[in-house]
mmCIF file of C-alpha atoms in Angstrom:
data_model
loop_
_atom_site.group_PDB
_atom_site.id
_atom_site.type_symbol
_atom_site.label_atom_id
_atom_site.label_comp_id
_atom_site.label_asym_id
_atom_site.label_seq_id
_atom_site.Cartn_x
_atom_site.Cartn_y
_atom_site.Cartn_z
ATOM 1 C CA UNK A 48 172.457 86.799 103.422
ATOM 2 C CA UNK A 49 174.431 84.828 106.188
ATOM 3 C CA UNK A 50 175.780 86.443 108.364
ATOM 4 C CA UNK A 51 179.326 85.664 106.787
ATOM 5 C CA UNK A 52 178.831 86.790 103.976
ATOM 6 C CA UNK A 53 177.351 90.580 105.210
ATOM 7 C CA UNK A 54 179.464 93.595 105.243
ATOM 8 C CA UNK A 55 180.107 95.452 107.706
ATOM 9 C CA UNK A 56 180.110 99.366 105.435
ATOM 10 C CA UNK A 57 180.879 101.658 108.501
ATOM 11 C CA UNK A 58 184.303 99.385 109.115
ATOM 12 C CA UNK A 59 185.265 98.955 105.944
ATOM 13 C CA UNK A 60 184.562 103.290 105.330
ATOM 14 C CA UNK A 61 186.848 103.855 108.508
ATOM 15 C CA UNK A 62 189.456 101.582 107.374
ATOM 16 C CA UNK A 63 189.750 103.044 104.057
ATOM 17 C CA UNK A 64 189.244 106.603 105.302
ATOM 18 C CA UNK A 65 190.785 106.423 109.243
ATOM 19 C CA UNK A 66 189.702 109.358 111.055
ATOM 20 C CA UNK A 67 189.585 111.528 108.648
ATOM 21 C CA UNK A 68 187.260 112.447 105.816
ATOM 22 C CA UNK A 69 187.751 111.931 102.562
ATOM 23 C CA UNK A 70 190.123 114.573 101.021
ATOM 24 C CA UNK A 71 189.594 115.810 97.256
ATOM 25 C CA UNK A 72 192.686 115.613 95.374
ATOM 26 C CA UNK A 73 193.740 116.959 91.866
ATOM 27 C CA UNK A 74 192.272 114.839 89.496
ATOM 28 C CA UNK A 75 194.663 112.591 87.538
ATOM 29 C CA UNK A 76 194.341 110.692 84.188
ATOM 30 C CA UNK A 77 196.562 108.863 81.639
ATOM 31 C CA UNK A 78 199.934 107.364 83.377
ATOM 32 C CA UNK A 79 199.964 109.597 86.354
ATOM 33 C CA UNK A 80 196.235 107.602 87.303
ATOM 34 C CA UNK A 81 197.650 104.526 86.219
ATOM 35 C CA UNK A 82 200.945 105.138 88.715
ATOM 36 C CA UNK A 83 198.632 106.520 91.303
ATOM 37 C CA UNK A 84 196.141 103.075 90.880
ATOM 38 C CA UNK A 85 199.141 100.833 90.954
ATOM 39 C CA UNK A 86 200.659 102.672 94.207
ATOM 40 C CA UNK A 87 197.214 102.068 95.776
ATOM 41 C CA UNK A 88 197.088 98.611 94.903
ATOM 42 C CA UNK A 89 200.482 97.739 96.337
ATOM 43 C CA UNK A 90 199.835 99.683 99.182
ATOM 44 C CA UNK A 91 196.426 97.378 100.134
ATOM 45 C CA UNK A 92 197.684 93.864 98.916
ATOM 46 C CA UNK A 93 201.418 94.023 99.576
ATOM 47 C CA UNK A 94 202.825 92.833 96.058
ATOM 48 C CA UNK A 95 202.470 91.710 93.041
ATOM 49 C CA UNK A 96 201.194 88.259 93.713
ATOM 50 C CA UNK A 97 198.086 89.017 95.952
ATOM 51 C CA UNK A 98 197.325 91.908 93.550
ATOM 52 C CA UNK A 99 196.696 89.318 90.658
ATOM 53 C CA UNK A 100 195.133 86.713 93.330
ATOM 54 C CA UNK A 101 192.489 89.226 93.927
ATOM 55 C CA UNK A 102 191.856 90.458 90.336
ATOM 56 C CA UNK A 103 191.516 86.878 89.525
ATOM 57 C CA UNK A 104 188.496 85.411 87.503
ATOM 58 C CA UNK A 105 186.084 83.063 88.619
ATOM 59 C CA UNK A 106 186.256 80.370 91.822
ATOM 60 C CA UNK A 107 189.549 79.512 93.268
ATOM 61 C CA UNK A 108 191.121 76.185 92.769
ATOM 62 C CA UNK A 109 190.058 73.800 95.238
ATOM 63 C CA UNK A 110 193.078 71.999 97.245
ATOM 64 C CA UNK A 111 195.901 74.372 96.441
ATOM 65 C CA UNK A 112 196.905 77.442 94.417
ATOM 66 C CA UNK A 113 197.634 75.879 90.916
ATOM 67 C CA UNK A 114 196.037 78.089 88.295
ATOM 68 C CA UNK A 115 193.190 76.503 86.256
ATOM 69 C CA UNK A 116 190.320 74.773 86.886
ATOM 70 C CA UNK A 117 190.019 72.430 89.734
ATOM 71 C CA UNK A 118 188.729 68.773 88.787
ATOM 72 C CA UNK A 119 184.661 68.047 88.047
ATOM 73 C CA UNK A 120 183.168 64.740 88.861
ATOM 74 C CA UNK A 121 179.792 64.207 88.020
ATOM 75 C CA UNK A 122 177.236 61.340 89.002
ATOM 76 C CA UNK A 123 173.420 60.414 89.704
ATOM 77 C CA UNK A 124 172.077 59.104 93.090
ATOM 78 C CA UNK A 125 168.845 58.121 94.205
ATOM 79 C CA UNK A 126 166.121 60.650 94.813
ATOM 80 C CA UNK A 127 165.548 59.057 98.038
ATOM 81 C CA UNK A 128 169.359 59.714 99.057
ATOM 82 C CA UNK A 129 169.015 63.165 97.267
ATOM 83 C CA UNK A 130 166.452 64.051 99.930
ATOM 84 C CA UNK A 131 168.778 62.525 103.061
ATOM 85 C CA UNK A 132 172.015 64.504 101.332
ATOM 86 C CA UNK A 133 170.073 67.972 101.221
ATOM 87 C CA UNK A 134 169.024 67.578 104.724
ATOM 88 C CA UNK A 135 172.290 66.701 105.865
ATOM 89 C CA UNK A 136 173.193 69.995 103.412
ATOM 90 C CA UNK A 137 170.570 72.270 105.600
ATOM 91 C CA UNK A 138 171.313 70.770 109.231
ATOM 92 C CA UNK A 139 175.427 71.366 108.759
ATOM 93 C CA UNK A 140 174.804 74.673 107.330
ATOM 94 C CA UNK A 141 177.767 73.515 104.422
ATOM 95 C CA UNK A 142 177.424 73.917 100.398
ATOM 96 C CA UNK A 143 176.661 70.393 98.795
ATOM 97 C CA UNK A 144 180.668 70.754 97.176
ATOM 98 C CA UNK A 145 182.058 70.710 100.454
ATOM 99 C CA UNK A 146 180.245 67.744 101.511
ATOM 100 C CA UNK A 147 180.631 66.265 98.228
ATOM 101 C CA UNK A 148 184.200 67.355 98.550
ATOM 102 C CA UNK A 149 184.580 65.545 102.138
ATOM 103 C CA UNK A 150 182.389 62.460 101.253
ATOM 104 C CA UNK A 151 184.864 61.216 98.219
ATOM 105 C CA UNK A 152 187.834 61.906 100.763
ATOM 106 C CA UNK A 153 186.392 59.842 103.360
ATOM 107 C CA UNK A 154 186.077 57.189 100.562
ATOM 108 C CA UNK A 155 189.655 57.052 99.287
ATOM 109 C CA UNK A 156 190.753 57.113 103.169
ATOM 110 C CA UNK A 157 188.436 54.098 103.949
ATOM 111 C CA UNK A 158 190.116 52.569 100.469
ATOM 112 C CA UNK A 159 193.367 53.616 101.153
ATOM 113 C CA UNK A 160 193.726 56.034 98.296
ATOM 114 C CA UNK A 161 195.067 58.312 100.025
ATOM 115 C CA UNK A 162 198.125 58.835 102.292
ATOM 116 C CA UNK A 163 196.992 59.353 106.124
#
């Protein structure tokens, strides 16, 4: 795992907790767990909005916050500039989409395709 990507547990159990432990409540089911969920929820993300951002499905849209998914090209290079491109991938440390992503803007800026 990179270091990113690794959770830091006793944090995110002192956030969630503060300095207290854990206190057992009455247990609550139906709407009164529903209400109690929802409350919780609003409480962490603030509204509505970043509730459903964070329950959302699948990868994020790349470029901007229009639901649905983002744009696919596809396309076959040369093994011997497959090799160069996955170095490049393991020397920058990036995913290949991002560099993908940054290679075909580099190309409509050097075609002016795209306002600078």
């Amino acid at each position: 795992m990179t270091d990113q990507r690794k959770t830091d547990y006793d944090a995110l159990a002192d956030r969630l907790t503060g300095d207290s432990p854990l206190e057992v409540a009455a247990v609550q089911v139906g709407s009164d767990a529903a209400a109690s969920g929802r409350a919780f929820l609003l409480r962490e993300y603030g509204g509505d909005a970043a509730i459903r951002q964070a329950i959302r499905r699948g990868r994020p849209r790349v470029g901007d916050s229009t639901p649905g998914e983002s744009a696919t090209v596809r396309g076959r290079i040369a093994d011997v500039e497959y090799r160069a491109f996955m170095e490049l991938v393991t020397e920058l440390g990036k995913p290949q989409s991002e560099l993908i992503r940054e290679a075909v803007h580099l190309l409509l800026e050097h075609h002016k395709k795209l306002a600078s």
